[in-house]
Short mmCIF file of C-alpha atoms in Angstrom, two decimals:
data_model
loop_
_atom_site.label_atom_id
_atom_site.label_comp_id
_atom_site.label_asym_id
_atom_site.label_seq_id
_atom_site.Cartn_x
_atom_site.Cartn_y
_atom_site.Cartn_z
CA UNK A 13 0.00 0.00 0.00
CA UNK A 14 1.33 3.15 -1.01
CA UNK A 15 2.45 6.12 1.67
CA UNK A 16 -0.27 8.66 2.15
CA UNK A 17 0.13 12.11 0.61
CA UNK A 18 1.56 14.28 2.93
CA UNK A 19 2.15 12.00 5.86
CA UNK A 20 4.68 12.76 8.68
CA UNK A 21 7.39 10.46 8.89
CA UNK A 22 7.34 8.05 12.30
CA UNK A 23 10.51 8.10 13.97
CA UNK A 24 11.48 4.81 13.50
CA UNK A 25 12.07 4.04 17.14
CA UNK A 26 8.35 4.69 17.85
CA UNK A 27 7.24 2.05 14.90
CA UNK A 28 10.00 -0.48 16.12
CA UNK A 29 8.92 -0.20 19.75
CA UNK A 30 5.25 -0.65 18.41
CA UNK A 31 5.72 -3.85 15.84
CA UNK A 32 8.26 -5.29 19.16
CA UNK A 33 5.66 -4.79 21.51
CA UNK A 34 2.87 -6.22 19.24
CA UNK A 35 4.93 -9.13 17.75
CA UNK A 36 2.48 -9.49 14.86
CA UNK A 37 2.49 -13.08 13.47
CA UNK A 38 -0.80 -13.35 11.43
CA UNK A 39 -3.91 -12.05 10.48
CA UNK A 40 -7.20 -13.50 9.55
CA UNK A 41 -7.19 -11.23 6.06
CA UNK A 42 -6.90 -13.97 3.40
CA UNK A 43 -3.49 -15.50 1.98
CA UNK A 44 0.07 -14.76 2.53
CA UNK A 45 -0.20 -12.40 -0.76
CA UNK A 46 -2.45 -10.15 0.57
CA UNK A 47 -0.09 -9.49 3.94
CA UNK A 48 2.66 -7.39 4.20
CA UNK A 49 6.27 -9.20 4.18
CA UNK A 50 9.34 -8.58 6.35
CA UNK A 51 10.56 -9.30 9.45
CA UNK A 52 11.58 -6.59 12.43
CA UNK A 53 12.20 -7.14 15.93
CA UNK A 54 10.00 -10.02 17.32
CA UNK A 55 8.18 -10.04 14.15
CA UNK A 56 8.15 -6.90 13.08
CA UNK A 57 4.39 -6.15 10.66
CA UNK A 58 4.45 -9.39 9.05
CA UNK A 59 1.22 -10.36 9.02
CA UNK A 60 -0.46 -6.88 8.14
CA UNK A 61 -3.14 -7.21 5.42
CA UNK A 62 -2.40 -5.00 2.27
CA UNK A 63 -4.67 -6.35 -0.13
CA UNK A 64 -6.35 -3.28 -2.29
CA UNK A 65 -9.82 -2.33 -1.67
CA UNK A 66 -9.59 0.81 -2.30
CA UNK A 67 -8.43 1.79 -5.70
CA UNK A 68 -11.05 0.52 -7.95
CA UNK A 69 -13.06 2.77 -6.14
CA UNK A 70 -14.74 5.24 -8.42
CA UNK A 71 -16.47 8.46 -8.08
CA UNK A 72 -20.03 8.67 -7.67
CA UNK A 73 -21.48 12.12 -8.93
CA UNK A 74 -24.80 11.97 -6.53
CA UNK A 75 -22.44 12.14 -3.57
CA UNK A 76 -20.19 14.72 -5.09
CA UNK A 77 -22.61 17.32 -5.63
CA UNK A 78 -23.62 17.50 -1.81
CA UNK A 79 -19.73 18.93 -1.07
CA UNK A 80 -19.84 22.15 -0.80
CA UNK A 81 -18.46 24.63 -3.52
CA UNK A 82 -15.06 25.62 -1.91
CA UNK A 83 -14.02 21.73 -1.30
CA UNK A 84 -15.47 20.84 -5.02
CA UNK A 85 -13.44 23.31 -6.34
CA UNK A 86 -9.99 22.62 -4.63
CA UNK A 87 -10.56 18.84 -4.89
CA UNK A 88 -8.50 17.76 -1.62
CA UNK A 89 -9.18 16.57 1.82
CA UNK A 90 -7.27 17.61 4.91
CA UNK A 91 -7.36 14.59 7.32
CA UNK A 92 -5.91 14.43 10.36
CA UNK A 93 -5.08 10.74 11.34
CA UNK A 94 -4.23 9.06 14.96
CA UNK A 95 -1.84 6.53 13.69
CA UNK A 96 -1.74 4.72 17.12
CA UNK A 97 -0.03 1.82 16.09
CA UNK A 98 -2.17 -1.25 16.48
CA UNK A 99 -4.56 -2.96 14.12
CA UNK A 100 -7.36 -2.88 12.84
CA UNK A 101 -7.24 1.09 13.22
CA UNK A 102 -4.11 2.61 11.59
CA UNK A 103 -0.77 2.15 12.12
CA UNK A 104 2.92 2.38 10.61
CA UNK A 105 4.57 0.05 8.52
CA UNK A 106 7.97 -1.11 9.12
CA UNK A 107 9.82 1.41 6.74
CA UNK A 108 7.71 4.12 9.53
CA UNK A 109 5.95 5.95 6.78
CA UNK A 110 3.31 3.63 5.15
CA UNK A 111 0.55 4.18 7.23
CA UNK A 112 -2.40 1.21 7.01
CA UNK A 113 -5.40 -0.01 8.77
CA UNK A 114 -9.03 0.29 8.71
CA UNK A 115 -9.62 3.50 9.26
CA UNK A 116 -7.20 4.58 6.37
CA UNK A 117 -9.00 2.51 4.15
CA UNK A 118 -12.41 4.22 4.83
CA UNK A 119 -11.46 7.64 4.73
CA UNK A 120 -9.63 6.92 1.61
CA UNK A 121 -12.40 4.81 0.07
CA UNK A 122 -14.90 8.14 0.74
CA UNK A 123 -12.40 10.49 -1.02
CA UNK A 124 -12.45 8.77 -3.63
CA UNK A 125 -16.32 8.40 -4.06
CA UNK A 126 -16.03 12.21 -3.62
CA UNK A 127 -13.63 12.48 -6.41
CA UNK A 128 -11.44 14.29 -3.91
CA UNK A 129 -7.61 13.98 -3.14
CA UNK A 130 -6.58 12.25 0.57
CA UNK A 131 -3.72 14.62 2.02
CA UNK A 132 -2.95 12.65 5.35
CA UNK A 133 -1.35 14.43 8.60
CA UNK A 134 -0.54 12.44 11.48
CA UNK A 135 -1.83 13.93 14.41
CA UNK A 136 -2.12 12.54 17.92
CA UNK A 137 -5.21 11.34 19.24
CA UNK A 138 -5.95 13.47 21.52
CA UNK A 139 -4.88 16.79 19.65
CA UNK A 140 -7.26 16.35 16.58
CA UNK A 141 -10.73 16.86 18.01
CA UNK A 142 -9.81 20.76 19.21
CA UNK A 143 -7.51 21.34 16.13
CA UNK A 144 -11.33 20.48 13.83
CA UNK A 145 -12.80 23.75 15.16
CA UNK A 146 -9.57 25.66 14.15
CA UNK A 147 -10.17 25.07 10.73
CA UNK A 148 -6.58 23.25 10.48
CA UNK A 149 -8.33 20.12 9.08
CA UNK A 150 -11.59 19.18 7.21
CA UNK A 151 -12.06 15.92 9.30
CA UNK A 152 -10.10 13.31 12.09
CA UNK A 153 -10.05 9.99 12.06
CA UNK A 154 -8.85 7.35 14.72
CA UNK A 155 -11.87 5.47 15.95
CA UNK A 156 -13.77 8.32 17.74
CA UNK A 157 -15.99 6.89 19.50
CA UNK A 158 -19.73 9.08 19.12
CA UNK A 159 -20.86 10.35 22.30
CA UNK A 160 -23.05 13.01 23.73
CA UNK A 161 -20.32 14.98 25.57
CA UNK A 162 -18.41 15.19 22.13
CA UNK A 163 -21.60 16.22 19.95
CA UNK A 164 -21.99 19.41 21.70
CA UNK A 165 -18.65 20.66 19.92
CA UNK A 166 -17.96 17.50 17.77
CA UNK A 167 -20.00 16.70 14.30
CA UNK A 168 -19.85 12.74 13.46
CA UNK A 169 -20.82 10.80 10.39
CA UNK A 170 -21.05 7.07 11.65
CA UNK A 171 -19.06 4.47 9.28
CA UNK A 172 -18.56 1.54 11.32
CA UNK A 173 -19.60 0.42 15.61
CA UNK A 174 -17.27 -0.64 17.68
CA UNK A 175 -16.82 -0.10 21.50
CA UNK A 176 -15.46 -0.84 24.73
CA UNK A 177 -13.95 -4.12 26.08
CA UNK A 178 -10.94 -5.18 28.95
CA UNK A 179 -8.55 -7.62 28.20
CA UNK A 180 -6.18 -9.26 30.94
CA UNK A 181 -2.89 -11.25 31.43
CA UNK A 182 -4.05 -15.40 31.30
CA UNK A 183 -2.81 -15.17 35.12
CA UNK A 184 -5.11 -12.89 36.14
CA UNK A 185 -8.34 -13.38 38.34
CA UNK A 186 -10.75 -11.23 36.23
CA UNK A 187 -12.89 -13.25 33.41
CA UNK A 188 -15.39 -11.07 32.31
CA UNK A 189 -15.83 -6.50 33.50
CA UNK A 190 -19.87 -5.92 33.99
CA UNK A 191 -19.28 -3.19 36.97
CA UNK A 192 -16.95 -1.17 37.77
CA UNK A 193 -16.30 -1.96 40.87
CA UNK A 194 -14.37 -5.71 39.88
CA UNK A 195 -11.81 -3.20 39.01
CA UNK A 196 -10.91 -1.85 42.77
CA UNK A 197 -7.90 -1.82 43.71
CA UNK A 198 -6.34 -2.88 40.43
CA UNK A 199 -4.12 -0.45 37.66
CA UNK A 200 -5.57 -0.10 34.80
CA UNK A 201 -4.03 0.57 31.25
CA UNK A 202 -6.03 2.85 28.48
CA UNK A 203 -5.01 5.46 25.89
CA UNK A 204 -4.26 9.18 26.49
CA UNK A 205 -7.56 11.45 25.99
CA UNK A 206 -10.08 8.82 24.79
CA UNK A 207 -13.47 7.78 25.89
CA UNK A 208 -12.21 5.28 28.23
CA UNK A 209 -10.08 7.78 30.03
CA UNK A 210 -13.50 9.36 30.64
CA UNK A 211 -15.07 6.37 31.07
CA UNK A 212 -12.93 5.37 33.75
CA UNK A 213 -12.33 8.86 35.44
CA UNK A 214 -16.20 8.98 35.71
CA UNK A 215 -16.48 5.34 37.50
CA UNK A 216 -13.50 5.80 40.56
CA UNK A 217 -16.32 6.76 42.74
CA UNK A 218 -18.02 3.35 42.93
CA UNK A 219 -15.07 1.89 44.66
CA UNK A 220 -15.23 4.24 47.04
CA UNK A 221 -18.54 3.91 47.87
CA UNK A 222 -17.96 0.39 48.33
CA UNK A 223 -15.99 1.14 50.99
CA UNK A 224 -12.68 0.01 48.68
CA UNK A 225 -9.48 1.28 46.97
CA UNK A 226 -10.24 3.03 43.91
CA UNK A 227 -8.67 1.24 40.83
CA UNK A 228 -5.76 3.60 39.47
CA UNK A 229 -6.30 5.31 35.51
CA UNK A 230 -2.54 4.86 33.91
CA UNK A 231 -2.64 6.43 30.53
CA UNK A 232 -0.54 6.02 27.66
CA UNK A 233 -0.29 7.61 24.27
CA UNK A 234 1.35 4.99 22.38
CA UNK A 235 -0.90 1.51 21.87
CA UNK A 236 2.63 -0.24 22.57
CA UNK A 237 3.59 1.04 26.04
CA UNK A 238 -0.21 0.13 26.80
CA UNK A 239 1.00 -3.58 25.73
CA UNK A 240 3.89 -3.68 27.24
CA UNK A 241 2.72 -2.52 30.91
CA UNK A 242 0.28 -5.15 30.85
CA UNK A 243 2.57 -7.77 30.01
CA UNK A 244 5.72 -6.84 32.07
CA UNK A 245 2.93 -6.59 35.14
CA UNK A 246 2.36 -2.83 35.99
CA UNK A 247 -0.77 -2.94 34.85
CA UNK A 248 -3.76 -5.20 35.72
CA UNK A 249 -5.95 -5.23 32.71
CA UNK A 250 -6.48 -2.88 29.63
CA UNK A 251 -9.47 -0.57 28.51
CA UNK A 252 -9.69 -0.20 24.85
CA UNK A 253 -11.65 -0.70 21.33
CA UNK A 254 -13.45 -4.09 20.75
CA UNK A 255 -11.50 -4.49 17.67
CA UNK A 256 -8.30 -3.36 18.91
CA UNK A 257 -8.38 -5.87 21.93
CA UNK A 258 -9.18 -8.82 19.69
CA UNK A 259 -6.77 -8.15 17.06
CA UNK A 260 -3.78 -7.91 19.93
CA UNK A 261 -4.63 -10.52 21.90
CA UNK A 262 -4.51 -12.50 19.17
CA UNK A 263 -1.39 -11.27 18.35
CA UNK A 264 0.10 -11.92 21.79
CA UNK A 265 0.67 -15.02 24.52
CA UNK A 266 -0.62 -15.00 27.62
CA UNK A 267 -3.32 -12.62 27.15
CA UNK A 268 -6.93 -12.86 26.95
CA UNK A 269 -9.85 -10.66 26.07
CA UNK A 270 -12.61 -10.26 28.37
CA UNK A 271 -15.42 -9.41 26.15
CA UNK A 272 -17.40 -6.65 25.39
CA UNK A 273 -18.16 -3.85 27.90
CA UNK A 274 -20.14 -1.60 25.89
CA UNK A 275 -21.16 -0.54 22.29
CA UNK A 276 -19.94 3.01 20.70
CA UNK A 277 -20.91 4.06 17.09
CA UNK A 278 -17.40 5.53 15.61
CA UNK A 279 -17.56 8.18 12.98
CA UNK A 280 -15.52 10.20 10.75
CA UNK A 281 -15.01 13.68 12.98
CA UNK A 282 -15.86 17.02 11.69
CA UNK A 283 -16.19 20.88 13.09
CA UNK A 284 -19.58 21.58 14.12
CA UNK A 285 -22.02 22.77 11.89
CA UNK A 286 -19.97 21.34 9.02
CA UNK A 287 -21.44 21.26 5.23
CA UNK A 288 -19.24 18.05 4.57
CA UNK A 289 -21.47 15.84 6.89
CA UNK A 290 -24.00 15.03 3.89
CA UNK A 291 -21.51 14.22 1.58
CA UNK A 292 -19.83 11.70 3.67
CA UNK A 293 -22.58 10.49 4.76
CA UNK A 294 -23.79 9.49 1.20
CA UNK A 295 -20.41 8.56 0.24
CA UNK A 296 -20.58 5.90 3.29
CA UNK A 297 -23.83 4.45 2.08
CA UNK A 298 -22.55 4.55 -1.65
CA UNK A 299 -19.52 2.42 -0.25
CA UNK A 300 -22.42 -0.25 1.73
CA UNK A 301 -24.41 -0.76 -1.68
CA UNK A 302 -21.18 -1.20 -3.88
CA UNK A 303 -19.57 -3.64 -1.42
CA UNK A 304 -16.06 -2.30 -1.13
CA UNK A 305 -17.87 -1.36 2.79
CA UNK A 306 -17.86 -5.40 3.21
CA UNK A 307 -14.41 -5.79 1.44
CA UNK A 308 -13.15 -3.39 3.69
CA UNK A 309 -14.39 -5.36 7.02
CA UNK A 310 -12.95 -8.87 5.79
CA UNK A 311 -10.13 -7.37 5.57
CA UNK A 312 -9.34 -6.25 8.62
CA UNK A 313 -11.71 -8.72 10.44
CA UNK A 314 -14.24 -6.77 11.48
CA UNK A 315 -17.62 -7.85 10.19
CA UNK A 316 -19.36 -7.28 13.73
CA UNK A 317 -18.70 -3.69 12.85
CA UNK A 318 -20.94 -3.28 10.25
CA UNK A 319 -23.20 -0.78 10.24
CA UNK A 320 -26.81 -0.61 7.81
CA UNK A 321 -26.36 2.63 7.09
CA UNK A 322 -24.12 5.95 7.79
CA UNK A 323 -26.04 8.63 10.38
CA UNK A 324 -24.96 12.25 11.35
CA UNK A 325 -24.17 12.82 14.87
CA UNK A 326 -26.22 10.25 16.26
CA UNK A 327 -27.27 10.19 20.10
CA UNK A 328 -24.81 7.91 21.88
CA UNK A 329 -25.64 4.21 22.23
CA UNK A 330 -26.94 4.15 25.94
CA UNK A 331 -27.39 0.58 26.12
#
């Protein structure tokens, strides 16, 4: 898969420490052809999927003509990515340019059913939601989870659901998170400004009210130090995406996924008020009825994901 336009290089330590910590041996994307070759430390990305499901992609002039004039007329997309480093999201290849994954995929699959040009900017996660309203980019991606805090400044158009889920060293004592509260006392791993930050800030108070010691938040901004803590033992257990849990623990011995905690629809992120939210939105469903939507899921192994159909800013799932 070719490098993005306009992507920041990875230092290479960072994509090193990533593919070490992650020790990628397989993925369930198809044959060996259609996975990316090479061996780094412990591994390195062998076992990526790179087979192309985006290029055939054509544009679709119904979609188009919802974009508004300006974006039309300069016929390029600024997106800002969080390339965290672990499947089925985005992440760096080996060579610490290349940037792959799921998320890619889409947002380069609905440029192109836009007849627009992708121009890709790394960004870390927790910087591209208050750079949107700056005007610096036209939309973020990196699995942002829709909620009702983030639609009050925050416009979303819904491409795929995913969610949250715990996974755990075998050894440990937990098999399956439905409170809170199982989590007392414990440390617990999760990324740097996401909704399970929140989620977890916004739960401490249930151990003390059961009269035990809270369960400590340790936050990381790079999926591979969240890895790593876990398996060298100074964490307990780790908060993150559905997807991302299954893919890694896959990926890794001696861990295990717990299961699902709770269900998030993830969207493409926007300003608010924008007038791009009806073109992606058709775009989306243009991707569903053509199928490269379900070519895009087997690839990364995410069928569960699937969605019927693309929504603006819906309220968040409650259930």
């Amino acid at each position: 898969m070719s490098t993005p336009p306009h992507s920041r290089r990875l230092p290479a330590a960072f994509a090193l420490i990533t593919a070490a910590t992650l020790a990628l041996t397989g993925c369930g994307s198809g044959d060996a052809a259609d996975t990316a070759g090479g061996a780094g430390p412990a591994g390195g990305t062998t076992g990526i999927p790179t087979a192309d499901v985006v290029s055939s992609v054509g544009k679709n002039e119904a979609a188009a003509r919802l974009l508004p004039r300006d974006v039309r007329e300069r016929g390029t997309l600024t997106i800002a990515s969080s390339v965290g480093g672990s499947p089925p999201g985005a992440l760096y290849l080996e060579d610490g340019r290349t940037v792959v994954g799921q998320d890619i995929d889409f947002a380069d699959a609905v440029a192109k059913v836009l007849g627009l040009k992708a121009e890709r900017e790394a960004a870390s996660f927790e910087a591209i939601l208050p750079a949107l309203g700056s005007g610096k980019y036209d939309l973020g991606t990196g699995n942002f989870g829709v909620t009702d805090e983030r639609r009050k400044t925050i416009d979303f158009v819904t491409y795929i659901n995913d969610g949250q889920g715990f996974a755990v060293r075998e050894d440990s004592k937990l098999k399956k998170v439905t409170d809170f509260e199982q989590l007392c006392g414990l440390n617990v791993a999760t990324g740097a400004g996401t909704t399970f930050e929140v989620t977890l800030e916004d739960n401490r108070h249930v151990c003390t009210e059961a009269g035990k010691k809270p369960y400590a938040v340790k936050t990381y901004a790079e999926q591979g130090a969240i890895w790593a803590a876990l398996q060298q033992g100074r964490t307990d257990v780790v908060m993150s995406t559905i997807n991302g849990l299954r893919y890694a623990v896959k990926q890794q011995e001696g861990l295990k996924f717990l299961g699902e905690y709770r269900r998030l629809d993830v969207g493409f992120a926007f300003k608010k008020h924008t007038k791009l939210a009806p073109a992606f939105r058709a775009a989306v469903d243009r991707l569903i009825e053509d199928g490269t939507y379900d070519r895009i899921l087997k690839k990364w192994g995410t069928q569960d994901s699937a969605i019927e159909k693309s929504r603006i800013s819906p309220p968040e799932i409650k259930d």
